[in-house]
Structure formats: structure tokens, C-alpha cells
Amino acid sequence: MKVVIVGGGIGGLATAAAFHRQGWEVEILERAAEFTEVGAGLTIQPNGLRALDLLGVGEVRRIGRVVDPPSGIRAENGTWLIRNDIGALKERFGQWVTVHRAELIALLLAELPADTLHSGAEVRQVHPDGTVEHTAGTTSGDLVVGSDGLRSVTRRSLWPAGPEPRYAGYTTWRFLAENRTVAQSVETWGSGARFGQVPMPGGRVYCYAMANAPAGSRMGAADLRDRLRRWHDPIPALLDAVVDESVLQHDTYELPALPSFVTGRVALLGDAAHAMTPNLGQGACQALEDAATLVEHVTALGIAEGLAAYDRARRARTRMVVRRSRQAGAPAHWTNPVLTALRDAALPLIPGAVFGRSITPAYAWPDRTDSRKPQ
Ligand SMILES: Cc1cc2nc3c(=O)[nH]c(=O)nc-3n(C[C@H](O)[C@H](O)[C@H](O)COP(=O)(O)OP(=O)(O)OC[C@H]3O[C@@H](n4cnc5c(N)ncnc54)[C@H](O)[C@@H]3O)c2cc1C
């Protein structure tokens, strides 16, 4: 059996590695000149770690840093708006790990023979019978996995009338800073903007900032420093520690729900199927869940039944995570001073457990009725 993987990001490579492990022939088509990822961090939450275990890539704990669950949300002056019960989260869900994205890609690549990897191959069209046209020729597989991200050509080939990504109203900056004092993940909310700090391996901190802005607007590190210079410590110091050219900026998009993730011999996976706002840090974790579910169902049930089972298992769950992610970030982007004052007064009164219930369903996977056990 042969699988053609369109797009060699985290979702595509994890899927490829698992099919290779099952003895399938694998061909990965990646349009970029090399297989790599942006210079930023990534949080792999308990469900993502369980998916990696099912995929046989548990080694991620060796290259990453095992960290506590997120400690909560602070106001820009540093007062706590929400404090998570770290002990309870750890006990209930297990580990959180942070990694450098490029190091996770390198770990996945190490699982794959070099002759499965085809960089510089941009896919132009995918057909339901498993034929794939790309810049270097045409190929085909018993199964095609469209893991080609937010603006997926696979999706547009097969669902030409399908929904297009929707701008969330805010742009995101990411950078890595040298800092050994940040030991816990925390997010800070202001008016129409927020800042997150996440401890990484090697004395680095992965930082992100988000701010309301029209799509396509560009703002550099100097503007960010200016905007956040009165926010609580160590935010100004983290911004001062960054090399300006290393700051990445991307607008934030969400993909409206699709009618199906599968057709013919083709499955969509990861951002191609359900791109979401990064508010819960779940996009890659969901791609890993997709990969583990797809490989298991297709190898157990064959292509037709396996794809149908994958679609049933993944669409409702990812739709739930997309919705919760959108809702979790929304109050940070309010700008009305009355609303933000009410928000800052009300949030500390909400018991941590109540707030936790709104985000923890994302961590709970596989669910209790699922018989799968990590390898
Ligand atoms: C600011 C931010 C922070 C985030 N933080 C987290 C986090 O902490 N934890 C988490 O789990 N998720 C996080 N995410 C989400 C996560 O980054 C994505 O969900 C994940 O990377 C999606 O992986 P993917 O493989 O589906 O798609 P992608 O990473 O987009 O990979 C798609 C690949 O396909 C290739 N490709 C595209 N078109 C073609 C074509 N036509 N032919 C061939 N190749 C093609 C691309 O070059 C790329 O390599 C975050 C996202 C953002 C924006």
C-alpha cells in the first residue's frame, strides 16, 4: 500500500512516519526547498503527547522541556485575573512539553527514509482517485493525505466551493528570547492585545504577542516594545532581549467548518482540515490526533471504511476545539474600557475550576470510551 502526503509540516510528517512504521510505501511532497519550520516554540499539550505516543514518537520529551501546565492569565499591571490549579491539571491530564518547532520537525524526519522526502515539489491538483499533479510530475497513491495547511490546494481541488479561511481580527508576533528566570507559562491581557511567555529548553523563552489590527498590517519589534513597555515584568525585558529580525508576524485565521474531511481516496488533516486560532495552543496537537486516528482506522479497516471512520471521529472533536479556541481568546481583544474593566473585575471572581471546564475538554483525548493505549 502507498500513501502520498501533500505537505511536510508537523501533521504530514507525523502521519508519514506512522504509515512508514506500518510498512507502507510513503511519498511526501513539500513545496518548500527544505523540510523545516519557523523559528518559534510550540507547546505540546497532554493530548498531543498521547497522540505522539500512539504514533511512536514519544522521544519528543527528550528534545523538549517538560513544563507545568499554564499558570493562568494576568492583567497588564501584573495582577492575576485567572490562576489555574496547576497540581490538579497535572494530576488529571499529565505532562506539557515545549519544543522548538524545527527540532520537532527534525525528530519526525529522523523517522523517515531520505527517499520518501521530496522537497521543492509543489502540488497543483489532487484527484479523488488518488492522483496528484505537482511541479515535478504526477504521482498516485492508494491513499492521499492533504496536510498542506491553511490554504490547502488539496482542499481547494476537491471542495472548490468550500469555505475560505476567515481573518480573526488580530495579528500575532512570535520570537525566542534568552532568559533563565521564566519558569512557567503565563498569558497577559490588555486592551485589544495580549502577550504570552513560555519556558523552552536551553534557557530560552518562547514569546508571542497578539493585537487587533487590519489583515496585512505590519508592525516590527520596535512598535511592539513601544506598545507593551508599561506591561508587567519581565515583558519589557523579554522584548529588549530579542533580535528584531527574528520576530515573526502572521495574521490569525480560522477555517469555517467543512462538510467532510474525506472524499474518494483522500483525507484532509491538520490545518488543511480545521485551522484554528492559536488561543488554546491546540492546532498542532489536533493535527497529531488526526494522524494517530487516521493511521489506526485505515490500517485496521482499509481505505474506504477507514476514511469514513476517521471523518466520524475527527470532525465533531476538532469543531469543538476550534470553537473553544475562538471563545477563549475573545475577551483579550475587547477594547471598550467599560467592558475591559468589567472583565478584569469579574475574572478573578470565577473559580479556577469553572474557567478550567471551558478549556480542559481539549486535553481529554482519547476519551474514556476509547480503547487505544499509547505504545
Ligand atoms: C502564533 C501561533 C502559535 C501556535 N502555537 C501552537 C502551540 O503552542 N501548540 C499547538 O499545538 N499548535 C500551535 N499552533 C498551531 C500550529 O502551528 C498549526 O496548527 C500546525 O503547525 C499545523 O500543522 P500542519 O502540518 O497541519 O500545517 P502546516 O504547518 O501549515 O504545514 C503545511 C505544509 O504544507 C506545505 N505546503 C503547502 N502547500 C503545499 C503545496 N501546494 N504543495 C506541497 N506542499 C505544500 C507547506 O510548505 C508546509 O510545510 C500555533 C499557531 C500559530 C499561528
CSV table of C-alpha atoms and ligand atoms in Angstrom, one decimal:
chain,number,residue,atom,x,y,z
A,1,MET,CA,0.0,0.0,0.0
A,2,LYS,CA,1.2,3.5,-0.8
A,3,VAL,CA,0.3,6.9,0.8
A,4,VAL,CA,1.1,10.2,-0.8
A,5,ILE,CA,1.5,13.0,1.7
A,6,VAL,CA,0.9,16.6,0.4
A,7,GLY,CA,2.7,19.0,2.7
A,8,GLY,CA,5.6,18.1,5.1
A,9,GLY,CA,4.7,20.1,8.2
A,10,ILE,CA,4.1,18.6,11.6
A,11,GLY,CA,0.9,16.9,10.6
A,12,GLY,CA,2.2,15.5,7.3
A,13,LEU,CA,5.5,14.2,8.7
A,14,ALA,CA,3.8,12.6,11.8
A,15,THR,CA,1.4,10.8,9.5
A,16,ALA,CA,4.1,9.7,7.1
A,17,ALA,CA,6.3,8.4,10.0
A,18,ALA,CA,3.4,6.3,11.3
A,19,PHE,CA,2.5,4.8,7.9
A,20,HIS,CA,6.1,4.1,7.3
A,21,ARG,CA,6.2,2.2,10.7
A,22,GLN,CA,3.2,0.2,9.5
A,23,GLY,CA,5.2,-0.9,6.4
A,24,TRP,CA,3.5,1.4,3.8
A,25,GLU,CA,5.3,3.0,0.9
A,26,VAL,CA,5.4,6.7,1.6
A,27,GLU,CA,6.0,9.7,-0.7
A,28,ILE,CA,6.0,13.2,0.8
A,29,LEU,CA,5.6,16.2,-1.4
A,30,GLU,CA,6.7,19.5,0.1
A,31,ARG,CA,6.7,22.8,-1.9
A,32,ALA,CA,9.4,24.4,0.2
A,33,ALA,CA,13.1,23.9,-0.7
A,34,GLU,CA,13.7,22.1,2.6
A,35,PHE,CA,11.7,20.4,5.4
A,36,THR,CA,11.8,22.8,8.3
A,37,GLU,CA,9.6,25.1,10.5
A,38,VAL,CA,9.6,28.7,11.7
A,39,GLY,CA,12.0,29.7,14.5
A,40,ALA,CA,9.4,29.6,17.3
A,41,GLY,CA,8.3,27.5,20.1
A,42,LEU,CA,5.4,25.0,20.3
A,43,THR,CA,3.6,23.7,23.3
A,44,ILE,CA,2.6,20.1,23.1
A,45,GLN,CA,-0.3,19.6,25.5
A,46,PRO,CA,-1.2,16.2,27.1
A,47,ASN,CA,-3.5,15.1,24.2
A,48,GLY,CA,-0.7,16.0,21.7
A,49,LEU,CA,1.8,13.9,23.7
A,50,ARG,CA,-0.6,11.0,23.9
A,51,ALA,CA,-1.0,11.2,20.1
A,52,LEU,CA,2.8,11.2,19.6
A,53,ASP,CA,3.0,8.2,21.9
A,54,LEU,CA,0.4,6.4,19.7
A,55,LEU,CA,2.4,7.4,16.7
A,56,GLY,CA,5.5,6.0,18.3
A,57,VAL,CA,7.3,9.4,18.6
A,58,GLY,CA,7.5,9.7,22.4
A,59,GLU,CA,11.1,10.8,22.2
A,60,VAL,CA,9.8,14.4,22.0
A,61,ARG,CA,10.2,14.6,25.8
A,62,ARG,CA,13.9,14.2,25.3
A,63,ILE,CA,14.3,17.2,22.9
A,64,GLY,CA,11.7,19.3,24.7
A,65,ARG,CA,11.2,20.7,28.1
A,66,VAL,CA,8.6,19.2,30.4
A,67,VAL,CA,6.8,22.2,31.9
A,68,ASP,CA,4.0,22.9,34.3
A,69,PRO,CA,0.5,23.5,32.8
A,70,PRO,CA,-0.1,27.2,32.0
A,71,SER,CA,-0.3,29.1,35.3
A,72,GLY,CA,-3.0,31.5,34.3
A,73,ILE,CA,-3.8,35.0,33.0
A,74,ARG,CA,-2.6,38.3,34.3
A,75,ALA,CA,-3.6,41.9,33.7
A,76,GLU,CA,-1.1,44.2,32.1
A,77,ASN,CA,-0.2,45.6,35.5
A,78,GLY,CA,0.6,42.1,36.7
A,79,THR,CA,-2.4,41.3,38.9
A,80,TRP,CA,-3.8,37.8,38.4
A,81,LEU,CA,-7.1,37.5,36.5
A,82,ILE,CA,-7.2,33.7,36.5
A,83,ARG,CA,-4.9,31.3,38.3
A,84,ASN,CA,-5.0,27.7,37.1
A,85,ASP,CA,-4.8,24.9,39.6
A,86,ILE,CA,-1.5,23.5,38.3
A,87,GLY,CA,-1.5,20.5,40.6
A,88,ALA,CA,-5.0,19.4,39.6
A,89,LEU,CA,-4.3,19.9,35.9
A,90,LYS,CA,-1.1,17.8,36.1
A,91,GLU,CA,-2.8,15.1,38.1
A,92,ARG,CA,-5.7,14.8,35.7
A,93,PHE,CA,-4.1,15.2,32.4
A,94,GLY,CA,-0.3,14.5,32.7
A,95,GLN,CA,2.6,16.4,31.0
A,96,TRP,CA,3.0,19.5,29.0
A,97,VAL,CA,6.2,19.8,26.8
A,98,THR,CA,7.6,22.8,25.0
A,99,VAL,CA,9.8,22.3,21.9
A,100,HIS,CA,11.5,24.3,19.2
A,101,ARG,CA,9.4,23.7,16.1
A,102,ALA,CA,12.5,23.0,13.9
A,103,GLU,CA,13.6,20.4,16.5
A,104,LEU,CA,10.3,18.6,16.3
A,105,ILE,CA,10.4,18.5,12.5
A,106,ALA,CA,14.0,17.1,12.8
A,107,LEU,CA,12.7,14.4,15.2
A,108,LEU,CA,10.0,13.4,12.7
A,109,LEU,CA,12.3,13.5,9.7
A,110,ALA,CA,14.7,11.1,11.6
A,111,GLU,CA,11.8,8.5,11.5
A,112,LEU,CA,11.7,8.6,7.7
A,113,PRO,CA,14.0,7.2,5.0
A,114,ALA,CA,15.5,10.0,2.8
A,115,ASP,CA,14.0,8.7,-0.4
A,116,THR,CA,10.5,9.3,0.9
A,117,LEU,CA,11.1,13.1,1.1
A,118,HIS,CA,10.6,15.3,-2.0
A,119,SER,CA,11.2,19.0,-1.3
A,120,GLY,CA,10.6,21.6,-4.0
A,121,ALA,CA,7.5,19.7,-5.2
A,122,GLU,CA,4.5,22.0,-5.2
A,123,VAL,CA,1.2,20.2,-5.6
A,124,ARG,CA,-1.2,21.8,-8.1
A,125,GLN,CA,-4.1,19.5,-8.2
A,126,VAL,CA,-5.4,16.4,-6.3
A,127,HIS,CA,-8.0,14.0,-7.6
A,128,PRO,CA,-10.3,11.8,-5.6
A,129,ASP,CA,-8.9,8.6,-7.3
A,130,GLY,CA,-5.5,9.3,-5.6
A,131,THR,CA,-3.7,11.0,-8.5
A,132,VAL,CA,-1.6,14.0,-7.5
A,133,GLU,CA,-0.2,16.6,-10.0
A,134,HIS,CA,2.8,18.6,-8.9
A,135,THR,CA,5.6,20.7,-10.3
A,136,ALA,CA,7.9,17.7,-10.9
A,137,GLY,CA,5.3,15.4,-12.4
A,138,THR,CA,2.3,13.2,-11.5
A,139,THR,CA,2.1,10.5,-8.9
A,140,SER,CA,-0.6,8.4,-7.2
A,141,GLY,CA,-1.3,6.5,-4.0
A,142,ASP,CA,-3.8,4.1,-2.5
A,143,LEU,CA,-4.3,7.0,-0.1
A,144,VAL,CA,-3.6,10.7,-0.3
A,145,VAL,CA,-3.3,12.9,2.8
A,146,GLY,CA,-3.8,16.6,2.3
A,147,SER,CA,-1.7,18.1,5.1
A,148,ASP,CA,-0.9,21.3,3.2
A,149,GLY,CA,-2.0,23.8,5.8
A,150,LEU,CA,-4.4,26.7,6.0
A,151,ARG,CA,-4.6,27.5,2.2
A,152,SER,CA,-4.6,23.8,1.2
A,153,VAL,CA,-4.5,23.1,-2.5
A,154,THR,CA,-5.8,19.6,-1.7
A,155,ARG,CA,-8.9,21.1,-0.1
A,156,ARG,CA,-9.4,23.6,-2.9
A,157,SER,CA,-9.0,20.9,-5.5
A,158,LEU,CA,-11.7,18.6,-4.0
A,159,TRP,CA,-14.0,21.1,-2.4
A,160,PRO,CA,-13.8,24.1,-4.8
A,161,ALA,CA,-17.0,25.6,-3.4
A,162,GLY,CA,-15.8,25.1,0.2
A,163,PRO,CA,-15.3,27.8,2.8
A,164,GLU,CA,-12.2,30.0,2.7
A,165,PRO,CA,-10.2,31.0,5.9
A,166,ARG,CA,-11.7,33.8,7.9
A,167,TYR,CA,-9.5,36.5,9.5
A,168,ALA,CA,-9.9,36.6,13.3
A,169,GLY,CA,-9.2,40.3,13.6
A,170,TYR,CA,-5.8,40.1,15.2
A,171,THR,CA,-2.2,39.6,14.1
A,172,THR,CA,0.4,37.5,16.0
A,173,TRP,CA,4.1,38.0,16.6
A,174,ARG,CA,6.4,35.3,17.8
A,175,PHE,CA,10.0,35.3,19.0
A,176,LEU,CA,12.5,33.5,21.2
A,177,ALA,CA,14.4,35.4,23.9
A,178,GLU,CA,17.3,34.4,26.1
A,179,ASN,CA,16.0,34.4,29.7
A,180,ARG,CA,16.5,31.9,32.6
A,181,THR,CA,14.1,33.4,35.0
A,182,VAL,CA,10.8,32.5,33.3
A,183,ALA,CA,9.8,29.1,34.7
A,184,GLN,CA,6.0,29.0,34.0
A,185,SER,CA,3.8,29.7,31.0
A,186,VAL,CA,1.6,32.7,31.6
A,187,GLU,CA,-0.5,35.0,29.4
A,188,THR,CA,-1.2,38.7,30.0
A,189,TRP,CA,-4.3,40.5,28.7
A,190,GLY,CA,-4.6,44.2,28.0
A,191,SER,CA,-7.0,46.2,25.8
A,192,GLY,CA,-7.1,44.6,22.3
A,193,ALA,CA,-3.7,43.0,22.9
A,194,ARG,CA,-2.0,40.2,24.8
A,195,PHE,CA,1.4,38.7,25.5
A,196,GLY,CA,2.4,35.1,26.3
A,197,GLN,CA,5.7,33.7,27.7
A,198,VAL,CA,6.5,30.0,27.7
A,199,PRO,CA,9.7,28.5,29.1
A,200,MET,CA,11.7,26.5,26.5
A,201,PRO,CA,14.7,24.1,26.6
A,202,GLY,CA,18.2,25.8,26.9
A,203,GLY,CA,17.3,28.9,28.9
A,204,ARG,CA,15.2,30.4,26.2
A,205,VAL,CA,11.7,31.7,26.4
A,206,TYR,CA,9.1,31.5,23.6
A,207,CYS,CA,7.1,34.7,23.5
A,208,TYR,CA,4.1,35.7,21.5
A,209,ALA,CA,2.0,38.8,21.3
A,210,MET,CA,-1.3,39.4,19.6
A,211,ALA,CA,-3.0,42.7,18.8
A,212,ASN,CA,-6.1,43.8,17.0
A,213,ALA,CA,-5.1,45.0,13.5
A,214,PRO,CA,-6.5,45.0,10.0
A,215,ALA,CA,-5.3,42.0,7.9
A,216,GLY,CA,-2.0,42.6,6.3
A,217,SER,CA,-0.8,45.4,8.6
A,218,ARG,CA,2.9,45.2,9.5
A,219,MET,CA,4.5,46.2,12.8
A,220,GLY,CA,8.0,45.5,13.9
A,221,ALA,CA,9.7,44.7,17.2
A,222,ALA,CA,10.2,48.4,17.9
A,223,ASP,CA,6.5,49.1,17.7
A,224,LEU,CA,5.8,46.1,20.0
A,225,ARG,CA,8.3,47.4,22.6
A,226,ASP,CA,6.6,50.8,22.5
A,227,ARG,CA,3.2,49.3,22.8
A,228,LEU,CA,4.0,47.0,25.7
A,229,ARG,CA,6.7,48.9,27.6
A,230,ARG,CA,4.5,49.6,30.6
A,231,TRP,CA,3.3,46.0,30.9
A,232,HIS,CA,4.4,44.0,33.9
A,233,ASP,CA,7.9,42.4,34.3
A,234,PRO,CA,9.5,40.7,32.6
A,235,ILE,CA,7.7,41.6,29.4
A,236,PRO,CA,9.7,44.8,28.6
A,237,ALA,CA,13.0,42.9,29.3
A,238,LEU,CA,11.9,40.0,27.1
A,239,LEU,CA,11.2,42.4,24.3
A,240,ASP,CA,14.5,44.1,24.8
A,241,ALA,CA,16.3,40.8,24.6
A,242,VAL,CA,15.0,39.9,21.1
A,243,VAL,CA,16.9,40.4,17.9
A,244,ASP,CA,14.5,42.4,15.8
A,245,GLU,CA,14.9,40.5,12.6
A,246,SER,CA,14.0,37.2,14.3
A,247,VAL,CA,10.4,38.4,15.1
A,248,LEU,CA,7.8,36.6,13.1
A,249,GLN,CA,4.5,38.1,12.3
A,250,HIS,CA,1.4,36.3,10.9
A,251,ASP,CA,-2.2,37.2,10.7
A,252,THR,CA,-4.6,34.9,12.5
A,253,TYR,CA,-7.1,32.9,10.6
A,254,GLU,CA,-9.7,30.3,11.3
A,255,LEU,CA,-11.2,27.8,8.8
A,256,PRO,CA,-15.0,27.6,8.9
A,257,ALA,CA,-16.4,24.0,9.4
A,258,LEU,CA,-16.1,21.7,6.3
A,259,PRO,CA,-18.8,19.3,5.3
A,260,SER,CA,-16.3,16.4,5.3
A,261,PHE,CA,-12.6,15.7,5.8
A,262,VAL,CA,-12.6,12.8,3.2
A,263,THR,CA,-13.6,12.1,-0.3
A,264,GLY,CA,-12.6,9.1,-2.5
A,265,ARG,CA,-9.0,8.1,-1.6
A,266,VAL,CA,-8.2,11.5,0.0
A,267,ALA,CA,-8.2,12.7,3.6
A,268,LEU,CA,-7.6,16.3,4.9
A,269,LEU,CA,-5.6,16.6,8.0
A,270,GLY,CA,-4.3,19.3,10.4
A,271,ASP,CA,-4.7,23.0,9.4
A,272,ALA,CA,-5.9,22.0,5.9
A,273,ALA,CA,-9.0,20.5,7.6
A,274,HIS,CA,-9.6,22.7,10.7
A,275,ALA,CA,-7.1,25.6,11.0
A,276,MET,CA,-7.9,27.4,14.3
A,277,THR,CA,-6.9,30.5,16.3
A,278,PRO,CA,-3.8,29.7,18.4
A,279,ASN,CA,-5.6,30.7,21.7
A,280,LEU,CA,-5.6,27.2,23.2
A,281,GLY,CA,-2.3,26.2,21.6
A,282,GLN,CA,-4.1,23.2,20.1
A,283,GLY,CA,-3.6,23.4,16.3
A,284,ALA,CA,-0.6,21.0,16.1
A,285,CYS,CA,-1.9,18.8,18.9
A,286,GLN,CA,-5.1,18.3,16.9
A,287,ALA,CA,-3.0,17.5,13.7
A,288,LEU,CA,-1.2,14.8,15.8
A,289,GLU,CA,-4.6,13.4,17.0
A,290,ASP,CA,-5.7,13.4,13.3
A,291,ALA,CA,-2.6,11.5,12.3
A,292,ALA,CA,-2.9,8.8,15.0
A,293,THR,CA,-6.6,8.4,14.3
A,294,LEU,CA,-6.2,8.2,10.5
A,295,VAL,CA,-3.4,5.6,10.6
A,296,GLU,CA,-5.2,3.5,13.1
A,297,HIS,CA,-8.5,3.4,11.3
A,298,VAL,CA,-7.1,3.0,7.8
A,299,THR,CA,-4.7,0.2,8.8
A,300,ALA,CA,-7.5,-1.6,10.7
A,301,LEU,CA,-10.4,-1.1,8.3
A,302,GLY,CA,-9.0,-0.5,4.9
A,303,ILE,CA,-9.2,2.8,2.8
A,304,ALA,CA,-13.0,3.2,2.3
A,305,GLU,CA,-14.2,2.2,5.8
A,306,GLY,CA,-11.1,3.7,7.5
A,307,LEU,CA,-11.6,7.1,5.9
A,308,ALA,CA,-15.3,7.1,6.9
A,309,ALA,CA,-14.3,6.2,10.5
A,310,TYR,CA,-11.6,8.9,10.5
A,311,ASP,CA,-14.2,11.5,9.3
A,312,ARG,CA,-16.7,10.5,12.0
A,313,ALA,CA,-14.0,10.5,14.7
A,314,ARG,CA,-12.4,13.8,13.9
A,315,ARG,CA,-14.9,16.4,12.6
A,316,ALA,CA,-17.0,16.9,15.7
A,317,ARG,CA,-14.0,17.0,18.0
A,318,THR,CA,-12.0,19.4,16.0
A,319,ARG,CA,-15.1,21.7,15.5
A,320,MET,CA,-15.4,21.8,19.3
A,321,VAL,CA,-11.7,22.8,19.8
A,322,VAL,CA,-11.9,25.4,17.0
A,323,ARG,CA,-15.0,27.0,18.8
A,324,ARG,CA,-13.5,26.9,22.3
A,325,SER,CA,-10.2,28.3,21.0
A,326,ARG,CA,-12.0,31.3,19.3
A,327,GLN,CA,-14.0,31.9,22.5
A,328,ALA,CA,-11.0,31.6,24.9
A,329,GLY,CA,-9.2,34.4,23.2
A,330,ALA,CA,-12.1,36.8,22.5
A,331,PRO,CA,-12.1,38.8,25.8
A,332,ALA,CA,-8.4,39.7,25.4
A,333,HIS,CA,-9.3,41.6,22.2
A,334,TRP,CA,-12.1,43.8,23.7
A,335,THR,CA,-11.2,47.5,23.6
A,336,ASN,CA,-14.2,49.1,25.1
A,337,PRO,CA,-12.8,50.5,28.5
A,338,VAL,CA,-16.1,49.6,30.4
A,339,LEU,CA,-16.0,46.0,29.1
A,340,THR,CA,-12.3,45.5,29.8
A,341,ALA,CA,-12.7,46.9,33.3
A,342,LEU,CA,-15.7,44.6,33.9
A,343,ARG,CA,-13.6,41.7,32.5
A,344,ASP,CA,-10.7,42.5,34.9
A,345,ALA,CA,-13.0,42.8,37.9
A,346,ALA,CA,-15.1,39.7,37.1
A,347,LEU,CA,-12.4,37.1,36.0
A,348,PRO,CA,-10.7,36.9,39.5
A,349,LEU,CA,-14.1,36.0,41.0
A,350,ILE,CA,-14.6,33.0,38.7
A,351,PRO,CA,-13.3,29.8,40.5
A,352,GLY,CA,-10.4,28.3,38.5
A,353,ALA,CA,-12.3,25.0,38.1
A,354,VAL,CA,-15.2,26.8,36.3
A,355,PHE,CA,-12.8,28.5,33.9
A,356,GLY,CA,-10.9,25.2,33.5
A,357,ARG,CA,-14.0,23.4,32.4
A,358,SER,CA,-14.1,25.7,29.3
A,359,ILE,CA,-10.7,24.6,28.1
A,360,THR,CA,-9.9,21.2,29.5
A,361,PRO,CA,-12.1,19.2,27.0
A,362,ALA,CA,-9.3,19.8,24.6
A,363,TYR,CA,-6.8,17.9,26.7
A,364,ALA,CA,-9.0,14.9,27.3
A,365,TRP,CA,-8.1,12.6,24.4
A,366,PRO,CA,-8.5,9.7,23.7
A,367,ASP,CA,-11.8,9.8,25.6
A,368,ARG,CA,-12.5,7.2,28.3
A,369,THR,CA,-14.6,5.1,25.9
A,370,ASP,CA,-11.6,4.8,23.5
A,371,SER,CA,-9.7,1.6,23.9
A,372,ARG,CA,-6.4,2.9,22.4
A,373,LYS,CA,-3.4,2.8,24.7
A,374,PRO,CA,-0.1,4.6,23.9
A,375,GLN,CA,2.6,2.2,22.8
B,1,LIG,C1,1.1,32.0,16.6
B,1,LIG,C2,0.8,30.6,16.6
B,1,LIG,C3,1.1,29.8,17.8
B,1,LIG,C4,0.7,28.4,17.8
B,1,LIG,N1,1.0,27.7,18.9
B,1,LIG,C5,0.7,26.4,19.0
B,1,LIG,C6,1.0,25.6,20.1
B,1,LIG,O1,1.6,26.1,21.1
B,1,LIG,N2,0.6,24.3,20.1
B,1,LIG,C7,0.0,23.7,19.1
B,1,LIG,O2,-0.4,22.6,19.1
B,1,LIG,N3,-0.3,24.5,17.9
B,1,LIG,C8,0.1,25.8,17.9
B,1,LIG,N4,-0.2,26.5,16.7
B,1,LIG,C9,-0.8,25.8,15.6
B,1,LIG,C10,0.2,25.0,14.8
B,1,LIG,O3,1.3,25.8,14.4
B,1,LIG,C11,-0.5,24.5,13.5
B,1,LIG,O4,-1.8,24.1,13.8
B,1,LIG,C12,0.3,23.4,12.9
B,1,LIG,O5,1.6,23.8,12.6
B,1,LIG,C13,-0.4,22.9,11.6
B,1,LIG,O6,0.4,21.9,11.1
B,1,LIG,P1,0.1,21.3,9.6
B,1,LIG,O7,1.1,20.3,9.4
B,1,LIG,O8,-1.3,20.9,9.6
B,1,LIG,O9,0.2,22.5,8.6
B,1,LIG,P2,1.5,23.4,8.3
B,1,LIG,O10,2.4,23.6,9.4
B,1,LIG,O11,0.9,24.7,7.7
B,1,LIG,O12,2.3,22.6,7.2
B,1,LIG,C14,1.8,22.6,5.8
B,1,LIG,C15,3.0,22.2,4.9
B,1,LIG,O13,2.5,22.0,3.6
B,1,LIG,C16,3.3,22.7,2.7
B,1,LIG,N5,2.5,23.0,1.6
B,1,LIG,C17,1.5,24.0,1.5
B,1,LIG,N6,1.0,24.0,0.2
B,1,LIG,C18,1.6,23.0,-0.5
B,1,LIG,C19,1.5,22.5,-1.8
B,1,LIG,N7,0.6,23.0,-2.7
B,1,LIG,N8,2.3,21.5,-2.2
B,1,LIG,C20,3.2,21.0,-1.4
B,1,LIG,N9,3.4,21.4,-0.1
B,1,LIG,C21,2.6,22.4,0.4
B,1,LIG,C22,3.8,23.9,3.5
B,1,LIG,O14,5.0,24.4,2.9
B,1,LIG,C23,4.0,23.3,4.9
B,1,LIG,O15,5.3,22.7,5.0
B,1,LIG,C24,0.1,27.8,16.7
B,1,LIG,C25,-0.1,28.6,15.5
B,1,LIG,C26,0.2,29.9,15.5
B,1,LIG,C27,-0.1,30.7,14.2
